[in-house]
């Protein structure tokens, strides 16, 4: 009989791991709290660096696990652990017994309302990176004007921010801002675009090309300095105050739309899952790996593994690589039992 | 009663006399120095108050209430109140009754300074009179009162928790010497008076004790040594008094008239400040009260340690303690003596020399164009920097103003000049003054009659440091209460229950406790936190601190949140943008400003 592997989270990490485990001859069971697979990536429009359509990527992945057991709209309610088995009670009434649990719960998007000075939820013309992607996917958004003349992107909203309680870099937002700026310029060629950044961390393959293109071909203005406050005119336009630290001067710009690059924070359910399975959580709120070099996928509990952004901010290629690696790790775990 | 010793003197009084002479000399010299440090104006103020009957009566009343009866302490903590007042008042009564005995029984000895103290040694009882026995009874009674206080003090020394104090100040070495000398005085007095009770008479305490001692001692050899010991304990106590916390006894008697004369602290060390420092009784009530002491951190940075370090002249520590403080003013609120810890630190901060001092004279001049329609009184709304960072508050205030039909102008909508309070609390008074001047000009030129403020930090600054002629400075809370009273806005009731957090600057800073609660009651249910009003715990975000780091502030914020959430309310309400921002970071429930809550519940006409 095939061995069960319960995968908590049906994002790209969970799906990819399920696919690989299936190929290795196991019986993966995905428990997903939302009503569809794909997690955050399914909400996105296009993915850098190849501008692949996110829906296609997620669609291909879910096709490859078409025969896998998937429980949608389901959460893990409680866990009983014996010496070699875990019995997970699910919210749909099913109990699953397994030797291996794979945590692929991913991340949560930082709640931009916490940075009240940027005015998300207060002003009509402030949205987040996630909102913009959804709008590009065809969801109507009244906050985005018909033809904005000027747009701003604020990097590091809730990332690298002690006051927001998140010290870590979210890795993907710099590149997302560059990507979204280019996309918006393509949609509104007459508009002026401003990116307010602390540092640009464009480390991945082809990221630098995007950055150069954005400046050279699309005329995006990169301003090194943080936005201090955002106000609103009587006519509803935004008045953004920032500092250009390269010029050493304060800056005041009127904008029609401000996009906040909300960062990755730990998934809101992290502490609950950690409590059920008695897993360690780091001071950043993410799951704590056995170490952060060679054993990122290993937890402090025997038979519980991690994949993807549940242990920290990761890009899509990193997440997929981890998902494949963890499948092999689980395979060798079973072989050594 | 007859004199037993014809000369009226015995060498054992010498230690007491030496101690007394020393402490009186020291205090006289100290008084002279402090009076010399006062400015001519302050001296005049003090002199006038000392001959004005009202202030004289107030002085006497305050000295009795504060120094002897410890009324403030009674209100806060009955056990501590009894402990302190039993020692202070009991001792006072022993001295008074001692003098009464001398006047009544041996009036010719009244000029001998030590006679009332050692009365029982020098006299012999010749006949029992009713008058005498009443006095003897009172003497024994007050001795018992003092002794009960001493016993409590000993218990408190072992376990301060029994007295509701989680932490107290650690006494220094000399303080311990003083403490033990003080503890020794009264048991020794009991012993000494007991040994002589068969000669000099006594009452319910000393006569039975005398009888017991004689049963197994059977001689009078112990008499003189205990009187010596009693005198030595007194002498030691008085010799160390100027260098210990017991200096607060004479200092407080100077502090009260000075405060009633209206003197303010103007120097970091001298004059009235010196009296405040010396008046600190080192009781350590401020240790528990200090919000920085959450999680047992910063225990040595509260006011009791500041006054100690100022007395020691430890400049490095003085600076550290002064810079760290959140300036929430709670230590002053709980202090029995009224030592103003925040002001002490402010004076200290103002002493610092900076290598660079910014010049604000080139800031833009008046920006507000007077566009007032003469019918209504124009309101000028000043949001301040913190409201700019919490736009929901500014938007709500504006919306309420619009809905109530007020003719208003938002002074710093597109940016303005800081009210000056951050610079002021950092001790940079001169720079703050420049900003005050600029804002004053703008406000006066605007033609407004009312200056509306939504940030209590600015509010306090405007009230205390601005001269705006007849322009009324008002926080939005009472302003909105007026709107409701006059029917300009109608509100619906919300189902949400709120706990109100008193911001330091609004509550302890400006004394506004009731108005926010009245406003909140109009729209929602209100719950109270365990520590509220004057005892409210700083949110930890205060810009008063110059050196607290973010991790330490987080602990303070969480402790303050625990206090608020203990009320079981659905949400937290406050009236300060800085408190709101700070709490929002860690709160598990919504944190909202009163303006936001009210604006949402206005019935649109």
PDB file of N, CA, C and O in Angstrom, chain A residues 114 116-119 122-124 162-164 228-234 239 241 252 254, chain B residues 385 388-393 395 398 412-416 550-551 580-581 584-586 596:
ATOM      1  N   UNK A 114      -1.429  48.787   8.526  1.00  0.00           N
ATOM      2  CA  UNK A 114      -0.595  48.990   9.707  1.00  0.00           C
ATOM      3  C   UNK A 114       0.357  50.163   9.520  1.00  0.00           C
ATOM      4  O   UNK A 114       0.842  50.720  10.490  1.00  0.00           O
ATOM      5  N   UNK A 116      -0.095  53.295   8.695  1.00  0.00           N
ATOM      6  CA  UNK A 116      -1.175  54.250   8.444  1.00  0.00           C
ATOM      7  C   UNK A 116      -0.690  55.493   7.713  1.00  0.00           C
ATOM      8  O   UNK A 116      -1.442  56.111   6.956  1.00  0.00           O
ATOM      9  N   UNK A 117       0.599  55.846   7.904  1.00  0.00           N
ATOM     10  CA  UNK A 117       1.104  57.065   7.266  1.00  0.00           C
ATOM     11  C   UNK A 117       1.048  56.998   5.741  1.00  0.00           C
ATOM     12  O   UNK A 117       1.059  58.012   5.074  1.00  0.00           O
ATOM     13  N   UNK A 118       0.977  55.777   5.176  1.00  0.00           N
ATOM     14  CA  UNK A 118       0.865  55.652   3.720  1.00  0.00           C
ATOM     15  C   UNK A 118      -0.591  55.722   3.260  1.00  0.00           C
ATOM     16  O   UNK A 118      -0.868  55.770   2.068  1.00  0.00           O
ATOM     17  N   UNK A 119      -1.501  55.670   4.200  1.00  0.00           N
ATOM     18  CA  UNK A 119      -2.900  55.953   3.888  1.00  0.00           C
ATOM     19  C   UNK A 119      -3.683  54.823   3.245  1.00  0.00           C
ATOM     20  O   UNK A 119      -4.747  55.075   2.668  1.00  0.00           O
ATOM     21  N   UNK A 122      -7.313  54.524   4.028  1.00  0.00           N
ATOM     22  CA  UNK A 122      -7.754  55.864   4.438  1.00  0.00           C
ATOM     23  C   UNK A 122      -8.035  56.707   3.197  1.00  0.00           C
ATOM     24  O   UNK A 122      -9.082  57.329   3.072  1.00  0.00           O
ATOM     25  N   UNK A 123      -7.101  56.700   2.270  1.00  0.00           N
ATOM     26  CA  UNK A 123      -7.266  57.467   1.030  1.00  0.00           C
ATOM     27  C   UNK A 123      -7.771  56.554  -0.087  1.00  0.00           C
ATOM     28  O   UNK A 123      -7.489  55.355  -0.104  1.00  0.00           O
ATOM     29  N   UNK A 124      -8.448  57.174  -1.056  1.00  0.00           N
ATOM     30  CA  UNK A 124      -9.046  56.384  -2.136  1.00  0.00           C
ATOM     31  C   UNK A 124      -8.028  55.912  -3.160  1.00  0.00           C
ATOM     32  O   UNK A 124      -8.278  54.983  -3.905  1.00  0.00           O
ATOM     33  N   UNK A 162      11.526  47.671  11.380  1.00  0.00           N
ATOM     34  CA  UNK A 162      11.473  47.318  12.793  1.00  0.00           C
ATOM     35  C   UNK A 162      10.135  47.722  13.395  1.00  0.00           C
ATOM     36  O   UNK A 162       9.534  47.000  14.181  1.00  0.00           O
ATOM     37  N   UNK A 163       9.666  48.903  13.011  1.00  0.00           N
ATOM     38  CA  UNK A 163       8.430  49.407  13.603  1.00  0.00           C
ATOM     39  C   UNK A 163       7.220  48.596  13.175  1.00  0.00           C
ATOM     40  O   UNK A 163       6.217  48.563  13.867  1.00  0.00           O
ATOM     41  N   UNK A 164       7.311  47.954  12.003  1.00  0.00           N
ATOM     42  CA  UNK A 164       6.193  47.125  11.564  1.00  0.00           C
ATOM     43  C   UNK A 164       6.338  45.714  12.110  1.00  0.00           C
ATOM     44  O   UNK A 164       5.497  44.860  11.862  1.00  0.00           O
ATOM     45  N   UNK A 228       7.765  59.627   3.713  1.00  0.00           N
ATOM     46  CA  UNK A 228       7.522  59.913   5.130  1.00  0.00           C
ATOM     47  C   UNK A 228       6.037  59.988   5.421  1.00  0.00           C
ATOM     48  O   UNK A 228       5.564  59.452   6.413  1.00  0.00           O
ATOM     49  N   UNK A 229       5.304  60.673   4.578  1.00  0.00           N
ATOM     50  CA  UNK A 229       3.866  60.747   4.823  1.00  0.00           C
ATOM     51  C   UNK A 229       3.126  60.977   3.515  1.00  0.00           C
ATOM     52  O   UNK A 229       3.685  61.459   2.534  1.00  0.00           O
ATOM     53  N   UNK A 230       1.874  60.600   3.533  1.00  0.00           N
ATOM     54  CA  UNK A 230       1.032  60.776   2.355  1.00  0.00           C
ATOM     55  C   UNK A 230      -0.192  61.574   2.771  1.00  0.00           C
ATOM     56  O   UNK A 230      -0.852  61.239   3.752  1.00  0.00           O
ATOM     57  N   UNK A 231      -0.455  62.639   2.034  1.00  0.00           N
ATOM     58  CA  UNK A 231      -1.633  63.458   2.328  1.00  0.00           C
ATOM     59  C   UNK A 231      -2.585  63.424   1.150  1.00  0.00           C
ATOM     60  O   UNK A 231      -2.332  62.771   0.136  1.00  0.00           O
ATOM     61  N   UNK A 232      -3.690  64.116   1.306  1.00  0.00           N
ATOM     62  CA  UNK A 232      -4.687  64.124   0.241  1.00  0.00           C
ATOM     63  C   UNK A 232      -5.082  65.566  -0.042  1.00  0.00           C
ATOM     64  O   UNK A 232      -5.330  66.337   0.877  1.00  0.00           O
ATOM     65  N   UNK A 233      -5.133  65.918  -1.317  1.00  0.00           N
ATOM     66  CA  UNK A 233      -5.591  67.256  -1.724  1.00  0.00           C
ATOM     67  C   UNK A 233      -7.092  67.366  -1.533  1.00  0.00           C
ATOM     68  O   UNK A 233      -7.773  66.373  -1.335  1.00  0.00           O
ATOM     69  N   UNK A 234      -7.565  68.591  -1.687  1.00  0.00           N
ATOM     70  CA  UNK A 234      -9.025  68.759  -1.627  1.00  0.00           C
ATOM     71  C   UNK A 234      -9.667  68.018  -2.803  1.00  0.00           C
ATOM     72  O   UNK A 234     -10.751  67.448  -2.678  1.00  0.00           O
ATOM     73  N   UNK A 239      -0.703  63.612  -2.075  1.00  0.00           N
ATOM     74  CA  UNK A 239       0.476  64.463  -1.933  1.00  0.00           C
ATOM     75  C   UNK A 239       1.497  63.664  -1.131  1.00  0.00           C
ATOM     76  O   UNK A 239       1.315  63.406   0.052  1.00  0.00           O
ATOM     77  N   UNK A 241       5.138  62.941   0.447  1.00  0.00           N
ATOM     78  CA  UNK A 241       6.375  63.586   0.893  1.00  0.00           C
ATOM     79  C   UNK A 241       7.424  62.512   1.129  1.00  0.00           C
ATOM     80  O   UNK A 241       7.150  61.496   1.760  1.00  0.00           O
ATOM     81  N   UNK A 252       8.319  66.614  -2.649  1.00  0.00           N
ATOM     82  CA  UNK A 252       6.863  66.597  -2.508  1.00  0.00           C
ATOM     83  C   UNK A 252       6.273  66.379  -3.894  1.00  0.00           C
ATOM     84  O   UNK A 252       6.510  67.178  -4.801  1.00  0.00           O
ATOM     85  N   UNK A 254       2.805  65.188  -6.318  1.00  0.00           N
ATOM     86  CA  UNK A 254       1.373  64.892  -6.378  1.00  0.00           C
ATOM     87  C   UNK A 254       1.155  63.698  -7.286  1.00  0.00           C
ATOM     88  O   UNK A 254       1.665  63.655  -8.400  1.00  0.00           O
TER      89      UNK A 254
ATOM     90  N   UNK B 385       2.534  66.895  13.420  1.00  0.00           N
ATOM     91  CA  UNK B 385       3.267  65.856  12.676  1.00  0.00           C
ATOM     92  C   UNK B 385       2.642  64.482  12.857  1.00  0.00           C
ATOM     93  O   UNK B 385       2.529  63.701  11.921  1.00  0.00           O
ATOM     94  N   UNK B 388      -0.296  63.851  10.794  1.00  0.00           N
ATOM     95  CA  UNK B 388       0.084  63.608   9.394  1.00  0.00           C
ATOM     96  C   UNK B 388       0.426  62.120   9.191  1.00  0.00           C
ATOM     97  O   UNK B 388       0.224  61.580   8.114  1.00  0.00           O
ATOM     98  N   UNK B 389       0.958  61.516  10.223  1.00  0.00           N
ATOM     99  CA  UNK B 389       1.349  60.115  10.108  1.00  0.00           C
ATOM    100  C   UNK B 389       0.191  59.165  10.408  1.00  0.00           C
ATOM    101  O   UNK B 389       0.300  57.964  10.236  1.00  0.00           O
ATOM    102  N   UNK B 390      -0.907  59.713  10.909  1.00  0.00           N
ATOM    103  CA  UNK B 390      -2.101  58.901  11.150  1.00  0.00           C
ATOM    104  C   UNK B 390      -3.259  59.577  10.419  1.00  0.00           C
ATOM    105  O   UNK B 390      -4.141  60.153  11.051  1.00  0.00           O
ATOM    106  N   UNK B 391      -3.237  59.528   9.087  1.00  0.00           N
ATOM    107  CA  UNK B 391      -4.187  60.342   8.318  1.00  0.00           C
ATOM    108  C   UNK B 391      -5.650  60.067   8.628  1.00  0.00           C
ATOM    109  O   UNK B 391      -6.483  60.943   8.424  1.00  0.00           O
ATOM    110  N   UNK B 392      -5.951  58.881   9.163  1.00  0.00           N
ATOM    111  CA  UNK B 392      -7.352  58.594   9.463  1.00  0.00           C
ATOM    112  C   UNK B 392      -7.894  59.572  10.500  1.00  0.00           C
ATOM    113  O   UNK B 392      -9.059  59.962  10.443  1.00  0.00           O
ATOM    114  N   UNK B 393      -7.036  59.993  11.429  1.00  0.00           N
ATOM    115  CA  UNK B 393      -7.490  60.910  12.481  1.00  0.00           C
ATOM    116  C   UNK B 393      -7.774  62.286  11.885  1.00  0.00           C
ATOM    117  O   UNK B 393      -8.841  62.867  12.095  1.00  0.00           O
ATOM    118  N   UNK B 395      -8.413  63.059   8.858  1.00  0.00           N
ATOM    119  CA  UNK B 395      -9.570  62.987   7.973  1.00  0.00           C
ATOM    120  C   UNK B 395     -10.873  62.997   8.768  1.00  0.00           C
ATOM    121  O   UNK B 395     -11.854  63.640   8.374  1.00  0.00           O
ATOM    122  N   UNK B 398     -11.563  66.476  10.234  1.00  0.00           N
ATOM    123  CA  UNK B 398     -12.030  67.361   9.169  1.00  0.00           C
ATOM    124  C   UNK B 398     -13.484  67.040   8.820  1.00  0.00           C
ATOM    125  O   UNK B 398     -14.314  67.944   8.634  1.00  0.00           O
ATOM    126  N   UNK B 412      -2.029  72.895   8.628  1.00  0.00           N
ATOM    127  CA  UNK B 412      -0.858  72.170   8.128  1.00  0.00           C
ATOM    128  C   UNK B 412      -1.250  70.985   7.252  1.00  0.00           C
ATOM    129  O   UNK B 412      -0.617  69.935   7.295  1.00  0.00           O
ATOM    130  N   UNK B 413      -2.301  71.169   6.466  1.00  0.00           N
ATOM    131  CA  UNK B 413      -2.714  70.077   5.589  1.00  0.00           C
ATOM    132  C   UNK B 413      -1.580  69.662   4.655  1.00  0.00           C
ATOM    133  O   UNK B 413      -1.298  68.495   4.456  1.00  0.00           O
ATOM    134  N   UNK B 414      -0.935  70.666   4.078  1.00  0.00           N
ATOM    135  CA  UNK B 414       0.140  70.359   3.123  1.00  0.00           C
ATOM    136  C   UNK B 414       1.501  70.482   3.805  1.00  0.00           C
ATOM    137  O   UNK B 414       2.484  70.799   3.160  1.00  0.00           O
ATOM    138  N   UNK B 415       1.528  70.228   5.074  1.00  0.00           N
ATOM    139  CA  UNK B 415       2.795  70.341   5.783  1.00  0.00           C
ATOM    140  C   UNK B 415       2.863  71.649   6.534  1.00  0.00           C
ATOM    141  O   UNK B 415       2.374  72.670   6.052  1.00  0.00           O
ATOM    142  N   UNK B 416       3.437  71.601   7.699  1.00  0.00           N
ATOM    143  CA  UNK B 416       3.539  72.806   8.505  1.00  0.00           C
ATOM    144  C   UNK B 416       4.760  72.744   9.380  1.00  0.00           C
ATOM    145  O   UNK B 416       5.648  71.930   9.164  1.00  0.00           O
ATOM    146  N   UNK B 550      14.076  50.256  20.404  1.00  0.00           N
ATOM    147  CA  UNK B 550      12.773  49.783  19.962  1.00  0.00           C
ATOM    148  C   UNK B 550      12.317  48.543  20.714  1.00  0.00           C
ATOM    149  O   UNK B 550      11.143  48.400  21.045  1.00  0.00           O
ATOM    150  N   UNK B 551      13.269  47.652  21.008  1.00  0.00           N
ATOM    151  CA  UNK B 551      12.905  46.412  21.697  1.00  0.00           C
ATOM    152  C   UNK B 551      12.400  46.722  23.107  1.00  0.00           C
ATOM    153  O   UNK B 551      11.447  46.111  23.595  1.00  0.00           O
ATOM    154  N   UNK B 580      -2.048  55.833  19.424  1.00  0.00           N
ATOM    155  CA  UNK B 580      -2.742  54.966  18.477  1.00  0.00           C
ATOM    156  C   UNK B 580      -1.735  54.181  17.630  1.00  0.00           C
ATOM    157  O   UNK B 580      -1.822  52.955  17.521  1.00  0.00           O
ATOM    158  N   UNK B 581      -0.774  54.891  17.061  1.00  0.00           N
ATOM    159  CA  UNK B 581       0.226  54.219  16.229  1.00  0.00           C
ATOM    160  C   UNK B 581       0.982  53.167  17.012  1.00  0.00           C
ATOM    161  O   UNK B 581       1.213  52.062  16.527  1.00  0.00           O
ATOM    162  N   UNK B 584      -1.233  50.136  17.864  1.00  0.00           N
ATOM    163  CA  UNK B 584      -1.643  49.379  16.680  1.00  0.00           C
ATOM    164  C   UNK B 584      -0.622  48.325  16.301  1.00  0.00           C
ATOM    165  O   UNK B 584      -0.965  47.291  15.740  1.00  0.00           O
ATOM    166  N   UNK B 585       0.638  48.601  16.607  1.00  0.00           N
ATOM    167  CA  UNK B 585       1.691  47.665  16.216  1.00  0.00           C
ATOM    168  C   UNK B 585       1.504  46.290  16.833  1.00  0.00           C
ATOM    169  O   UNK B 585       1.774  45.289  16.205  1.00  0.00           O
ATOM    170  N   UNK B 586       1.081  46.250  18.087  1.00  0.00           N
ATOM    171  CA  UNK B 586       1.075  44.964  18.778  1.00  0.00           C
ATOM    172  C   UNK B 586      -0.312  44.546  19.268  1.00  0.00           C
ATOM    173  O   UNK B 586      -0.462  43.477  19.842  1.00  0.00           O
ATOM    174  N   UNK B 596     -12.139  59.235  15.086  1.00  0.00           N
ATOM    175  CA  UNK B 596     -12.585  58.234  14.113  1.00  0.00           C
ATOM    176  C   UNK B 596     -13.891  57.600  14.550  1.00  0.00           C
ATOM    177  O   UNK B 596     -14.808  57.398  13.752  1.00  0.00           O
TER     178      UNK B 596
END
